[in-house]
Structures are given as structure tokens and as C-alpha cells.
Amino acid sequence: MDKSMVKNVAINFSGLVLPTFVSLVTVPAYIHLVGVERYGVISLVWTLIGYFGFLDLGMSMAAQHQISKAHAAGDPAQRSRVFWSAVWLNFGTGIAGGLLIYFGAFAYTAYFAHSEASMQHEVYLALPWLAIAIPLANVSWVFAGAINGMERFGVYNTNQTIGTFLFQLLPLGAAWLIAPNLQTVLAAAVLARLIAAVLLARASFKVLQIERVEWPQRGVAGGLFKFGGWMLVSSMTSMITDSLDRVLLGAHLGARFVTYYTVPQNLVTRLNMLPNALVRTLFPRLSAIRREDADGMVRKSLEFLNGVFTPIAIFAMLVLAPFLHVWVGREIAIASAPVGRILIIGVWLVGQASVTRIMIQSQINPATAARVGLFQLPLFVGALWLGIAHYGLIGAASVVALRSLLDYSVLLWMSRIHARPIALDMLTHLAFLLASLGVASAIDAIANPLRAIAAAAALASINAGWSVLTRPELRSIARGLLRKLSERVRGRANVPVKARRDA
């Protein structure tokens, strides 16, 4: 990858890392204030809102795709037309979704969620706020897509980080100062989303040099729908498969077990920050370059991701249990750590699959990636239902990991790149992860946290060393980092002691 790509990945990664620290602090506080069951209900409610992401109709990704092409062609007028067409379409569908969510949330709470009557009453009182959240989310996605389409990742991440901080802290403050119930928490969350939407809107106007409001144009809207329709199918199937485990756990076992599953899931999903940063960086660039250049970029990106992400996943797998013990207590740690370790493998595979998916969407045909998800969905539903029924939390996590492996394998084959060396590299790293899973299961990490940390450091170092020795791209990056570090150390040593003190 060239220097600009590495820089953009670093910017996107930083924008994903910073909110994580706030989340790590706020989750225990939420559970303490609202209780285990109510926190589980909040998670399920936001999952239901996520289902209404289909009302985006793929406009945000389609707008990003078209804006990146228009930017590469030097056509600001086309950028503006694409932007406003996507904004108005998403605003209209968002209003429709806000009305529909009354019925969806009511039906799920009344007939599927295992909650007490008082908890259901709190959900009903929160429904107006949930309805408002839909159009806010819809237009925010377009603003974000427009900024990323211009590859202004610093601008996007600054605004997104502020919005995420508000989304984590405002509801917690409202629960503490006003009342620890659902309607108060969700109302504060919607207020945070509103502030974040305003920030993104102002930033997108500035980046795209928007000077006036325009109405949607039929020709532009048609092009967005053509690309976005299949992107919608992909996002819908991904959204369903990503959240169905929690929904079915709630239906089978109740809200308490959703918390035991959601706490490690939310934690280990944060590991996907590096793949997400890479994907966010790659999509607009892949949309604007030639196919032969895209092939090389994807191969190097997957090598980079395998080499950097695997040591992180290995380390996380072995230190997960003691971290959960300190973070949320012994009870949740004992129930959640085995689930989280398996989910780490699933998250790692999802990161690999995401790179190949955007390659197909930007360079081949978004319909191809969408059909893969559609084919897998019924198989996943049946396997997940059986896994939960027979093995509970472990069954759900195992099915999720296996589905991720199947998804990656199919997408890699359909991306039409030379897959054999990539697949062999992936399988080697997967073997490291499975070995780490065995070690983590054998160690009582809660009782012996230092032993777990030592094993994590050793296995992660071995994996990182193997990657550097076998992959020229990673060797080059490592040499560059060592060279810069050495230059800084030498430059620091050459500065007189008095000058350093004055600085």
C-alpha cells in the first residue's frame, strides 16, 4: 500500500479507537444504573432500529461510490447532484421508517421478548424517540458517505468521534440525573444522534463546497438506485446475520442471557476497528481506479490485514477472561469469556471477508456480493436456531464463526483474484488462532492472569515474526517504521540536554 493509504488507514483507525475507551467505561456504568435485564432490553431495541437500516436503500454507499468517481473526474456539479438526491431520498424513507417502527417495536416487545410487564411498558413509552431516530440515522449516513467519498477521513472521524462520545455519555448522564429507565436513556440517545447529524451535515457541506439546496434529479436518483439496490440487499443480509444471534437468544433464553452474550460481543467486535478502517479507506479508492490496479491493492491489503490483525486477535483471546473479570465482574466473566473467544475468530474472519466484499462491489458487480449473502441467510438461520437450542451461548458463537468462514471463502473465490496464496496465508493465521483458543481454554485466566498475559505475548510475537519473515510487504512496512524510530531517537540524542529541558 502507498503512503497515502497507510496514512488514511491510521486516521480511520484512530477515529474508531478513541470512542472505544469511552464505551469500555460506560458499559459497566450502564449495567450498574439500569440493571442487567434492562441493559439487555436496550441492546435488543437498538438491534430492532438497526433492522430499519434497509430504508437507506443503499443510498449512502451508492453516493460514496458516485461521489468518489465524480471527484476523480473533477466534476463538482455532479458531486452536488449526487449528494442532494441521496439526502432527499433518505430523508423521505426515514420518515416512513419512523412510522413503521411503532408497529415493529410493539410487536417484538409484546410477542417475542421475554420481559416483565413493567419493562414492556417502558419500551412503549420510548417508542416516539425510536421513531425520530430513523430519519436522523438515514440522513447521517449520506453525510458520512459524502465525506468519505472525498477521502476526507480526518474530517469525518473528528465529527464521528464527537458524535460517538455524545451517544455514550448523554444517555448515561440522563439515567443518573433524571431516571434509570428506558424512555429517559433512549431520549438522550436520540438527542445525541441529532447533534451528531448536524455536525456531519456542516462538515459535508464544507467538504463538497455545497452552496445551495438542490432537489433530487430523476436520472441521478436512478443511477443511485441501480447501484444502491444491491448494496441494500448486502447490507440487509449482513445486518440480519450480525444481529440474529442476539434476537434468537432473547427469544430462546431471555434478556439476561442476551447480556451474557452481548457484553463480550460488543467488546470483541471492537477488534474489527482495524479491518473497518482499512475497508473505509479502500472503498472510495477502489471505486475510482482500474481493475488491474485494484487487484494488486486488494492482495496487499489482505496480507497487511492478516499480518497485523492476527497478533491482536491472539492477544485478545488469551486476556479476555481476566479483562472481563475486572471490567464487569466475575459472574459475567465466567459466563461470557468462552463465548467471546469464539467470537474473536468470527470477527477476524469478518474482517477478511469485508475486504473481498468491497472489491466485488466496487469493481465487479454489487449484485454478486448480495447473492452470496442471500444464499447463506437461510442456512445461517437454521444452523443458529439449532445451535442455540442444543448448546446455548456457545452454540450461537460457534455458528457465527463458521458462517464467517464460509462467507470469506465464497467471496474470495468470487472476487476473481489469484486466491491460492491468500487462502494459504489465511489458513496459517487461522491455525494460530485455533491453537490460541486451545491454550486459552486450558488456562484458568481469571485465577492466573499473569500466565494468560505471558502466553498471549508469546503467541502473538511468534505470529507477528512469522508474518514479517514470509511477507515482503510487511517487511517493508516494518523496516520503514524502524527507520523512522531510529531517526527520531538519533535526532533526540543530538539535541543538547539544556535544549531538551527548555522544550
Short mmCIF file of C-alpha atoms in Angstrom, two decimals:
data_model
loop_
_atom_site.label_atom_id
_atom_site.label_comp_id
_atom_site.label_asym_id
_atom_site.label_seq_id
_atom_site.Cartn_x
_atom_site.Cartn_y
_atom_site.Cartn_z
CA MET A 1 0.00 0.00 0.00
CA ASP A 2 1.21 3.51 -0.74
CA LYS A 3 1.90 6.08 1.95
CA SER A 4 -1.40 7.92 1.49
CA MET A 5 -3.33 4.68 2.00
CA VAL A 6 -1.40 3.82 5.16
CA LYS A 7 -1.97 7.35 6.45
CA ASN A 8 -5.72 7.15 5.78
CA VAL A 9 -5.92 3.74 7.46
CA ALA A 10 -4.19 5.22 10.50
CA ILE A 11 -6.63 8.15 10.57
CA ASN A 12 -9.65 5.87 10.29
CA PHE A 13 -8.24 3.53 12.92
CA SER A 14 -7.71 6.43 15.33
CA GLY A 15 -11.29 7.54 14.76
CA LEU A 16 -12.50 4.08 15.73
CA VAL A 17 -10.17 3.59 18.71
CA LEU A 18 -10.95 6.77 20.64
CA PRO A 19 -14.67 6.07 21.22
CA THR A 20 -13.81 2.56 22.37
CA PHE A 21 -12.29 3.83 25.58
CA VAL A 22 -15.49 5.68 26.42
CA SER A 23 -17.50 2.54 25.72
CA LEU A 24 -15.30 0.43 28.00
CA VAL A 25 -16.01 2.83 30.85
CA THR A 26 -19.73 3.33 30.20
CA VAL A 27 -20.90 -0.29 29.79
CA PRO A 28 -20.32 -1.24 33.45
CA ALA A 29 -21.90 2.05 34.48
CA TYR A 30 -24.97 1.34 32.33
CA ILE A 31 -25.35 -2.15 33.82
CA HIS A 32 -24.97 -0.72 37.33
CA LEU A 33 -27.53 2.04 36.76
CA VAL A 34 -30.21 0.28 34.72
CA GLY A 35 -29.60 -3.39 35.64
CA VAL A 36 -28.67 -6.47 33.65
CA GLU A 37 -32.15 -7.13 32.24
CA ARG A 38 -32.85 -3.53 31.24
CA TYR A 39 -29.46 -3.27 29.54
CA GLY A 40 -30.33 -6.41 27.58
CA VAL A 41 -33.62 -4.84 26.51
CA ILE A 42 -31.80 -1.66 25.40
CA SER A 43 -29.48 -3.79 23.26
CA LEU A 44 -32.45 -5.55 21.65
CA VAL A 45 -34.23 -2.24 20.99
CA TRP A 46 -31.20 -0.81 19.17
CA THR A 47 -30.97 -4.06 17.23
CA LEU A 48 -34.55 -3.51 16.08
CA ILE A 49 -33.62 0.02 14.99
CA GLY A 50 -30.73 -1.46 13.07
CA TYR A 51 -33.16 -3.54 11.05
CA PHE A 52 -34.62 -0.30 9.72
CA GLY A 53 -31.29 0.47 8.09
CA PHE A 54 -32.83 -1.06 4.97
CA LEU A 55 -34.58 2.28 4.48
CA ASP A 56 -31.22 3.74 3.50
CA LEU A 57 -31.82 1.77 0.26
CA GLY A 58 -28.08 1.60 -0.25
CA MET A 59 -28.03 5.36 -0.92
CA SER A 60 -25.13 6.18 1.39
CA MET A 61 -22.77 3.65 -0.20
CA ALA A 62 -24.03 4.45 -3.70
CA ALA A 63 -23.49 8.15 -3.04
CA GLN A 64 -19.97 7.46 -1.78
CA HIS A 65 -19.25 5.38 -4.89
CA GLN A 66 -20.57 8.06 -7.29
CA ILE A 67 -19.02 10.98 -5.41
CA SER A 68 -15.59 9.31 -5.49
CA LYS A 69 -15.91 8.85 -9.25
CA ALA A 70 -17.05 12.47 -9.74
CA HIS A 71 -14.22 13.70 -7.54
CA ALA A 72 -11.66 11.72 -9.55
CA ALA A 73 -13.14 13.20 -12.75
CA GLY A 74 -13.06 16.76 -11.33
CA ASP A 75 -16.84 17.31 -11.61
CA PRO A 76 -18.13 19.30 -8.57
CA ALA A 77 -21.57 19.82 -10.12
CA GLN A 78 -22.10 16.06 -10.34
CA ARG A 79 -20.95 15.67 -6.75
CA SER A 80 -23.60 18.14 -5.63
CA ARG A 81 -26.35 16.45 -7.66
CA VAL A 82 -25.50 13.05 -6.23
CA PHE A 83 -25.36 14.41 -2.68
CA TRP A 84 -28.74 16.15 -2.69
CA SER A 85 -30.52 13.33 -4.49
CA ALA A 86 -29.31 10.88 -1.84
CA VAL A 87 -30.16 13.22 1.07
CA TRP A 88 -33.76 13.80 -0.01
CA LEU A 89 -34.40 10.15 -0.80
CA ASN A 90 -33.06 9.04 2.56
CA PHE A 91 -34.98 11.69 4.45
CA GLY A 92 -38.25 10.55 2.87
CA THR A 93 -37.68 6.87 3.54
CA GLY A 94 -36.54 7.72 7.08
CA ILE A 95 -39.88 9.36 7.87
CA ALA A 96 -41.69 6.27 6.59
CA GLY A 97 -39.46 4.11 8.76
CA GLY A 98 -40.17 6.22 11.82
CA LEU A 99 -43.87 5.43 11.44
CA LEU A 100 -43.26 1.74 10.82
CA ILE A 101 -41.08 1.27 13.88
CA TYR A 102 -44.06 1.87 16.16
CA PHE A 103 -45.57 -1.37 14.92
CA GLY A 104 -42.29 -3.30 14.70
CA ALA A 105 -41.13 -2.41 18.21
CA PHE A 106 -44.57 -3.02 19.67
CA ALA A 107 -44.92 -6.44 18.03
CA TYR A 108 -41.46 -7.64 19.06
CA THR A 109 -41.83 -6.41 22.65
CA ALA A 110 -45.33 -7.83 23.05
CA TYR A 111 -44.89 -11.24 21.41
CA PHE A 112 -41.21 -12.19 21.24
CA ALA A 113 -39.21 -10.53 24.03
CA HIS A 114 -39.15 -12.34 27.40
CA SER A 115 -39.59 -9.27 29.62
CA GLU A 116 -41.72 -8.29 32.56
CA ALA A 117 -44.84 -6.18 32.06
CA SER A 118 -43.18 -3.13 33.63
CA MET A 119 -40.26 -3.43 31.19
CA GLN A 120 -42.64 -3.66 28.24
CA HIS A 121 -44.39 -0.51 29.45
CA GLU A 122 -41.06 1.35 29.44
CA VAL A 123 -40.46 0.27 25.84
CA TYR A 124 -43.88 1.56 24.79
CA LEU A 125 -43.12 4.95 26.34
CA ALA A 126 -39.83 5.08 24.44
CA LEU A 127 -41.37 4.41 21.00
CA PRO A 128 -41.67 8.09 19.93
CA TRP A 129 -37.95 8.54 20.45
CA LEU A 130 -37.20 5.43 18.46
CA ALA A 131 -39.29 6.76 15.58
CA ILE A 132 -37.32 10.02 15.50
CA ALA A 133 -34.04 8.08 15.40
CA ILE A 134 -34.78 6.57 11.98
CA PRO A 135 -34.73 9.70 9.72
CA LEU A 136 -31.79 11.07 11.72
CA ALA A 137 -29.78 7.95 11.06
CA ASN A 138 -30.78 7.88 7.38
CA VAL A 139 -29.54 11.36 6.51
CA SER A 140 -26.44 10.98 8.70
CA TRP A 141 -25.33 8.00 6.61
CA VAL A 142 -25.43 10.12 3.45
CA PHE A 143 -23.41 12.89 5.09
CA ALA A 144 -20.81 10.35 6.20
CA GLY A 145 -20.70 8.68 2.79
CA ALA A 146 -20.17 12.00 1.03
CA ILE A 147 -17.22 12.93 3.25
CA ASN A 148 -15.62 9.51 2.84
CA GLY A 149 -16.20 9.61 -0.91
CA MET A 150 -13.95 12.68 -0.98
CA GLU A 151 -11.40 10.73 1.09
CA ARG A 152 -11.52 13.40 3.80
CA PHE A 153 -11.20 10.85 6.55
CA GLY A 154 -9.77 13.26 9.09
CA VAL A 155 -12.86 15.47 8.85
CA TYR A 156 -15.21 12.51 9.07
CA ASN A 157 -13.51 10.88 12.05
CA THR A 158 -13.32 14.10 14.02
CA ASN A 159 -17.05 14.66 13.74
CA GLN A 160 -17.91 11.00 14.16
CA THR A 161 -15.81 10.73 17.32
CA ILE A 162 -17.56 13.71 18.88
CA GLY A 163 -20.93 12.18 17.99
CA THR A 164 -19.98 8.81 19.45
CA PHE A 165 -18.80 10.38 22.69
CA LEU A 166 -22.12 12.17 22.99
CA PHE A 167 -24.05 8.97 22.22
CA GLN A 168 -22.24 7.12 25.01
CA LEU A 169 -22.24 9.85 27.65
CA LEU A 170 -25.55 11.72 27.28
CA PRO A 171 -27.79 8.67 27.93
CA LEU A 172 -25.63 7.68 30.89
CA GLY A 173 -25.88 11.18 32.33
CA ALA A 174 -29.64 11.20 31.78
CA ALA A 175 -30.01 7.84 33.56
CA TRP A 176 -28.02 9.17 36.51
CA LEU A 177 -29.55 12.65 36.76
CA ILE A 178 -33.15 12.04 35.65
CA ALA A 179 -34.23 8.38 35.84
CA PRO A 180 -32.67 4.98 35.01
CA ASN A 181 -35.47 3.87 32.70
CA LEU A 182 -35.69 3.10 29.01
CA GLN A 183 -37.53 6.21 27.85
CA THR A 184 -35.02 8.54 29.52
CA VAL A 185 -31.98 6.67 28.21
CA LEU A 186 -33.31 6.41 24.65
CA ALA A 187 -34.48 10.04 24.54
CA ALA A 188 -30.97 11.17 25.47
CA ALA A 189 -29.52 8.83 22.83
CA VAL A 190 -31.72 10.39 20.15
CA LEU A 191 -30.64 13.87 21.23
CA ALA A 192 -27.02 12.77 20.83
CA ARG A 193 -27.79 11.43 17.35
CA LEU A 194 -29.36 14.78 16.40
CA ILE A 195 -26.25 16.71 17.44
CA ALA A 196 -24.04 14.27 15.55
CA ALA A 197 -26.18 14.64 12.40
CA VAL A 198 -25.85 18.43 12.49
CA LEU A 199 -22.06 18.16 12.83
CA LEU A 200 -21.80 15.76 9.89
CA ALA A 201 -24.10 17.90 7.74
CA ARG A 202 -22.00 21.02 8.30
CA ALA A 203 -18.80 19.11 7.52
CA SER A 204 -20.18 17.58 4.31
CA PHE A 205 -21.35 20.98 3.03
CA LYS A 206 -17.85 22.34 3.53
CA VAL A 207 -16.01 19.38 2.01
CA LEU A 208 -18.21 19.18 -1.09
CA GLN A 209 -18.40 23.00 -1.35
CA ILE A 210 -22.20 22.93 -1.24
CA GLU A 211 -23.57 26.44 -1.65
CA ARG A 212 -27.29 25.87 -2.22
CA VAL A 213 -30.04 23.32 -1.72
CA GLU A 214 -30.99 21.24 -4.76
CA TRP A 215 -33.94 18.96 -5.41
CA PRO A 216 -33.35 15.31 -6.37
CA GLN A 217 -32.90 14.59 -10.08
CA ARG A 218 -34.53 11.56 -11.65
CA GLY A 219 -31.51 10.50 -13.69
CA VAL A 220 -29.13 10.76 -10.75
CA ALA A 221 -31.58 9.00 -8.45
CA GLY A 222 -31.93 6.18 -10.96
CA GLY A 223 -28.18 5.63 -11.01
CA LEU A 224 -28.07 5.62 -7.22
CA PHE A 225 -30.90 3.10 -7.03
CA LYS A 226 -29.25 0.83 -9.59
CA PHE A 227 -26.05 0.59 -7.55
CA GLY A 228 -27.64 1.04 -4.15
CA GLY A 229 -30.33 -1.59 -4.57
CA TRP A 230 -27.85 -4.44 -4.47
CA MET A 231 -25.84 -2.68 -1.77
CA LEU A 232 -29.09 -2.59 0.20
CA VAL A 233 -29.53 -6.33 -0.21
CA SER A 234 -25.96 -6.89 1.01
CA SER A 235 -26.35 -4.58 3.99
CA MET A 236 -29.70 -6.11 4.93
CA THR A 237 -28.42 -9.67 4.89
CA SER A 238 -25.30 -8.62 6.81
CA MET A 239 -27.38 -6.71 9.33
CA ILE A 240 -29.71 -9.65 9.88
CA THR A 241 -26.91 -12.18 10.24
CA ASP A 242 -24.95 -9.84 12.52
CA SER A 243 -27.88 -9.34 14.92
CA LEU A 244 -29.94 -12.51 14.60
CA ASP A 245 -27.88 -14.30 17.25
CA ARG A 246 -28.96 -11.78 19.90
CA VAL A 247 -32.58 -11.79 18.77
CA LEU A 248 -32.85 -15.59 18.85
CA LEU A 249 -31.05 -15.76 22.17
CA GLY A 250 -33.59 -13.33 23.59
CA ALA A 251 -36.45 -15.42 22.23
CA HIS A 252 -34.97 -18.72 23.48
CA LEU A 253 -33.30 -17.82 26.77
CA GLY A 254 -34.38 -14.30 27.82
CA ALA A 255 -32.79 -10.89 28.28
CA ARG A 256 -30.26 -11.98 30.94
CA PHE A 257 -28.54 -14.35 28.51
CA VAL A 258 -28.57 -11.62 25.87
CA THR A 259 -26.42 -9.59 28.27
CA TYR A 260 -24.04 -12.53 28.81
CA TYR A 261 -23.66 -12.72 25.04
CA THR A 262 -23.80 -9.02 24.15
CA VAL A 263 -21.14 -7.85 26.62
CA PRO A 264 -18.32 -9.97 25.10
CA GLN A 265 -19.71 -9.49 21.61
CA ASN A 266 -19.65 -5.71 21.90
CA LEU A 267 -16.14 -5.92 23.33
CA VAL A 268 -14.58 -8.25 20.76
CA THR A 269 -16.36 -6.53 17.88
CA ARG A 270 -14.20 -3.52 18.72
CA LEU A 271 -11.26 -5.57 17.45
CA ASN A 272 -12.68 -5.09 13.97
CA MET A 273 -11.61 -1.46 14.10
CA LEU A 274 -8.51 -2.15 12.02
CA PRO A 275 -10.38 -4.06 9.24
CA ASN A 276 -13.10 -1.41 9.29
CA ALA A 277 -10.51 1.35 8.97
CA LEU A 278 -8.95 -0.49 6.03
CA VAL A 279 -12.31 -1.07 4.33
CA ARG A 280 -13.37 2.54 4.83
CA THR A 281 -10.13 3.65 3.20
CA LEU A 282 -10.26 1.15 0.34
CA PHE A 283 -13.83 1.58 -0.90
CA PRO A 284 -13.60 5.09 -2.43
CA ARG A 285 -10.14 4.34 -3.83
CA LEU A 286 -11.25 1.04 -5.39
CA SER A 287 -14.29 2.80 -6.89
CA ALA A 288 -12.07 5.24 -8.77
CA ILE A 289 -9.17 3.09 -10.08
CA ARG A 290 -8.71 0.49 -12.83
CA ARG A 291 -9.30 -3.20 -12.26
CA GLU A 292 -5.67 -4.28 -12.63
CA ASP A 293 -4.62 -1.72 -10.02
CA ALA A 294 -7.45 -2.83 -7.74
CA ASP A 295 -6.29 -6.47 -7.79
CA GLY A 296 -2.84 -5.58 -6.51
CA MET A 297 -4.25 -3.25 -3.89
CA VAL A 298 -6.57 -5.92 -2.51
CA ARG A 299 -3.85 -8.58 -2.35
CA LYS A 300 -1.50 -6.27 -0.45
CA SER A 301 -4.34 -5.18 1.83
CA LEU A 302 -5.21 -8.75 2.79
CA GLU A 303 -1.55 -9.56 3.51
CA PHE A 304 -1.32 -6.44 5.65
CA LEU A 305 -4.54 -7.30 7.49
CA ASN A 306 -3.50 -10.89 8.20
CA GLY A 307 -0.11 -9.85 9.47
CA VAL A 308 -1.28 -7.03 11.73
CA PHE A 309 -4.72 -8.17 12.88
CA THR A 310 -3.89 -11.78 13.84
CA PRO A 311 -1.46 -10.95 16.70
CA ILE A 312 -4.05 -8.55 18.09
CA ALA A 313 -6.74 -11.24 17.97
CA ILE A 314 -4.44 -13.81 19.60
CA PHE A 315 -3.56 -11.47 22.45
CA ALA A 316 -7.21 -10.51 22.97
CA MET A 317 -8.30 -14.15 23.09
CA LEU A 318 -5.95 -15.00 25.94
CA VAL A 319 -6.50 -11.89 28.08
CA LEU A 320 -10.28 -11.69 27.56
CA ALA A 321 -11.29 -13.54 30.72
CA PRO A 322 -9.21 -11.51 33.21
CA PHE A 323 -10.23 -8.30 31.48
CA LEU A 324 -13.93 -9.18 31.76
CA HIS A 325 -13.37 -10.08 35.41
CA VAL A 326 -12.00 -6.61 36.15
CA TRP A 327 -14.41 -4.83 33.80
CA VAL A 328 -17.84 -6.31 34.59
CA GLY A 329 -17.31 -8.76 37.45
CA ARG A 330 -16.75 -12.47 38.00
CA GLU A 331 -20.28 -13.70 37.20
CA ILE A 332 -20.43 -12.19 33.72
CA ALA A 333 -16.76 -13.02 33.05
CA ILE A 334 -17.23 -16.75 33.73
CA ALA A 335 -20.33 -16.93 31.53
CA SER A 336 -19.05 -14.66 28.76
CA ALA A 337 -15.33 -15.44 28.28
CA PRO A 338 -15.77 -18.78 26.41
CA VAL A 339 -18.31 -17.10 24.11
CA GLY A 340 -16.05 -14.12 23.49
CA ARG A 341 -13.07 -16.27 22.50
CA ILE A 342 -15.05 -17.97 19.76
CA LEU A 343 -16.50 -14.66 18.60
CA ILE A 344 -12.97 -13.28 18.22
CA ILE A 345 -12.35 -15.84 15.48
CA GLY A 346 -15.61 -14.78 13.83
CA VAL A 347 -14.64 -11.10 14.00
CA TRP A 348 -11.24 -11.90 12.49
CA LEU A 349 -12.86 -13.74 9.57
CA VAL A 350 -15.40 -10.96 9.03
CA GLY A 351 -12.52 -8.51 8.62
CA GLN A 352 -11.02 -10.68 5.87
CA ALA A 353 -14.37 -11.08 4.13
CA SER A 354 -15.05 -7.33 4.21
CA VAL A 355 -12.04 -6.56 2.01
CA THR A 356 -13.07 -9.08 -0.65
CA ARG A 357 -16.67 -7.91 -0.47
CA ILE A 358 -15.88 -4.29 -1.27
CA MET A 359 -13.60 -5.47 -4.09
CA ILE A 360 -16.59 -7.22 -5.66
CA GLN A 361 -18.94 -4.31 -5.00
CA SER A 362 -16.67 -1.60 -6.40
CA GLN A 363 -15.02 -3.42 -9.29
CA ILE A 364 -17.22 -6.36 -10.39
CA ASN A 365 -20.89 -6.09 -9.52
CA PRO A 366 -22.61 -5.40 -6.18
CA ALA A 367 -25.25 -7.97 -7.17
CA THR A 368 -22.64 -10.73 -6.91
CA ALA A 369 -21.84 -9.98 -3.27
CA ALA A 370 -25.53 -9.60 -2.48
CA ARG A 371 -26.39 -13.03 -3.86
CA VAL A 372 -23.75 -14.62 -1.63
CA GLY A 373 -25.46 -13.20 1.44
CA LEU A 374 -28.90 -14.23 0.27
CA PHE A 375 -27.77 -17.80 -0.31
CA GLN A 376 -26.21 -18.06 3.14
CA LEU A 377 -29.05 -16.48 5.11
CA PRO A 378 -31.50 -19.43 5.38
CA LEU A 379 -28.63 -21.80 6.14
CA PHE A 380 -27.44 -19.47 8.89
CA VAL A 381 -30.91 -19.10 10.44
CA GLY A 382 -31.40 -22.86 10.64
CA ALA A 383 -27.92 -23.52 12.00
CA LEU A 384 -28.23 -20.73 14.57
CA TRP A 385 -31.60 -21.98 15.76
CA LEU A 386 -30.24 -25.49 16.28
CA GLY A 387 -27.02 -24.24 17.85
CA ILE A 388 -28.85 -22.15 20.45
CA ALA A 389 -31.42 -24.88 21.14
CA HIS A 390 -28.76 -27.53 21.83
CA TYR A 391 -25.70 -25.60 23.05
CA GLY A 392 -26.95 -22.18 24.19
CA LEU A 393 -24.43 -19.34 24.14
CA ILE A 394 -21.54 -21.47 22.88
CA GLY A 395 -23.71 -22.84 20.09
CA ALA A 396 -24.61 -19.33 18.91
CA ALA A 397 -20.99 -18.16 18.92
CA SER A 398 -19.77 -21.28 17.07
CA VAL A 399 -22.36 -20.93 14.32
CA VAL A 400 -21.42 -17.25 13.88
CA ALA A 401 -17.74 -18.15 13.46
CA LEU A 402 -18.47 -20.92 10.95
CA ARG A 403 -20.73 -18.64 8.95
CA SER A 404 -17.94 -16.05 8.78
CA LEU A 405 -15.52 -18.68 7.44
CA LEU A 406 -17.98 -19.73 4.73
CA ASP A 407 -18.64 -16.10 3.79
CA TYR A 408 -14.94 -15.33 3.43
CA SER A 409 -14.25 -18.46 1.37
CA VAL A 410 -17.04 -17.80 -1.12
CA LEU A 411 -16.26 -14.10 -1.51
CA LEU A 412 -12.55 -14.76 -2.03
CA TRP A 413 -13.36 -17.22 -4.80
CA MET A 414 -15.84 -14.83 -6.46
CA SER A 415 -13.50 -11.82 -6.32
CA ARG A 416 -11.58 -13.27 -9.31
CA ILE A 417 -8.16 -12.56 -7.90
CA HIS A 418 -5.36 -15.13 -7.51
CA ALA A 419 -6.76 -16.67 -4.33
CA ARG A 420 -4.41 -19.58 -3.58
CA PRO A 421 -1.57 -17.67 -1.82
CA ILE A 422 -4.11 -15.52 0.01
CA ALA A 423 -6.06 -18.57 1.19
CA LEU A 424 -2.90 -20.37 2.35
CA ASP A 425 -1.80 -17.30 4.29
CA MET A 426 -5.24 -17.02 5.89
CA LEU A 427 -5.32 -20.71 6.88
CA THR A 428 -1.92 -20.43 8.54
CA HIS A 429 -3.08 -17.49 10.63
CA LEU A 430 -6.33 -19.31 11.41
CA ALA A 431 -4.27 -22.24 12.74
CA PHE A 432 -2.52 -19.79 15.11
CA LEU A 433 -5.94 -18.59 16.33
CA LEU A 434 -7.23 -22.12 16.92
CA ALA A 435 -4.09 -23.01 18.86
CA SER A 436 -4.58 -19.86 20.96
CA LEU A 437 -8.19 -20.87 21.61
CA GLY A 438 -6.96 -24.20 22.97
CA VAL A 439 -4.38 -22.54 25.19
CA ALA A 440 -6.92 -20.00 26.49
CA SER A 441 -9.37 -22.79 27.33
CA ALA A 442 -6.69 -24.72 29.23
CA ILE A 443 -5.56 -21.75 31.36
CA ASP A 444 -7.67 -20.52 34.27
CA ALA A 445 -7.05 -16.94 33.22
CA ILE A 446 -9.16 -15.40 35.97
CA ALA A 447 -7.12 -17.16 38.66
CA ASN A 448 -3.80 -16.79 36.77
CA PRO A 449 -3.95 -13.53 34.77
CA LEU A 450 -0.15 -13.17 34.55
CA ARG A 451 0.17 -16.61 32.98
CA ALA A 452 -2.50 -15.70 30.44
CA ILE A 453 -0.76 -12.43 29.59
CA ALA A 454 2.60 -14.17 29.17
CA ALA A 455 1.08 -16.82 26.87
CA ALA A 456 -0.68 -14.09 24.89
CA ALA A 457 2.52 -12.12 24.39
CA ALA A 458 4.47 -15.22 23.35
CA LEU A 459 1.92 -16.50 20.79
CA ALA A 460 1.27 -13.02 19.35
CA SER A 461 5.02 -12.40 18.96
CA ILE A 462 5.55 -15.73 17.20
CA ASN A 463 2.73 -14.99 14.78
CA ALA A 464 3.98 -11.45 14.08
CA GLY A 465 7.51 -12.71 13.48
CA TRP A 466 6.30 -15.36 11.06
CA SER A 467 4.34 -12.73 9.09
CA VAL A 468 7.30 -10.37 8.81
CA LEU A 469 9.59 -13.20 7.65
CA THR A 470 7.21 -14.50 4.97
CA ARG A 471 5.56 -11.32 3.60
CA PRO A 472 7.71 -8.72 1.75
CA GLU A 473 5.02 -6.04 2.11
CA LEU A 474 5.05 -6.37 5.89
CA ARG A 475 8.85 -6.46 5.96
CA SER A 476 8.90 -3.19 4.06
CA ILE A 477 6.44 -1.57 6.47
CA ALA A 478 8.37 -2.87 9.49
CA ARG A 479 11.67 -1.56 8.11
CA GLY A 480 10.12 1.83 7.43
CA LEU A 481 8.78 2.07 10.98
CA LEU A 482 12.12 1.02 12.47
CA ARG A 483 13.94 3.53 10.27
CA LYS A 484 11.68 6.38 11.40
CA LEU A 485 12.01 5.34 15.02
CA SER A 486 15.79 5.19 14.73
CA GLU A 487 15.92 8.62 13.10
CA ARG A 488 13.83 10.12 15.87
CA VAL A 489 15.99 8.53 18.56
CA ARG A 490 19.17 9.81 16.90
CA GLY A 491 17.66 13.25 16.43
CA ARG A 492 16.62 13.34 20.07
CA ALA A 493 20.10 12.26 21.18
CA ASN A 494 21.72 15.04 19.16
CA VAL A 495 19.66 17.73 20.89
CA PRO A 496 21.63 19.32 23.79
CA VAL A 497 20.39 18.44 27.27
CA LYS A 498 19.61 22.09 28.08
CA ALA A 499 17.51 22.43 24.91
CA ARG A 500 15.56 19.30 25.83
CA ARG A 501 14.90 20.67 29.30
CA ASP A 502 13.75 24.00 27.89
CA ALA A 503 11.40 22.15 25.49
#
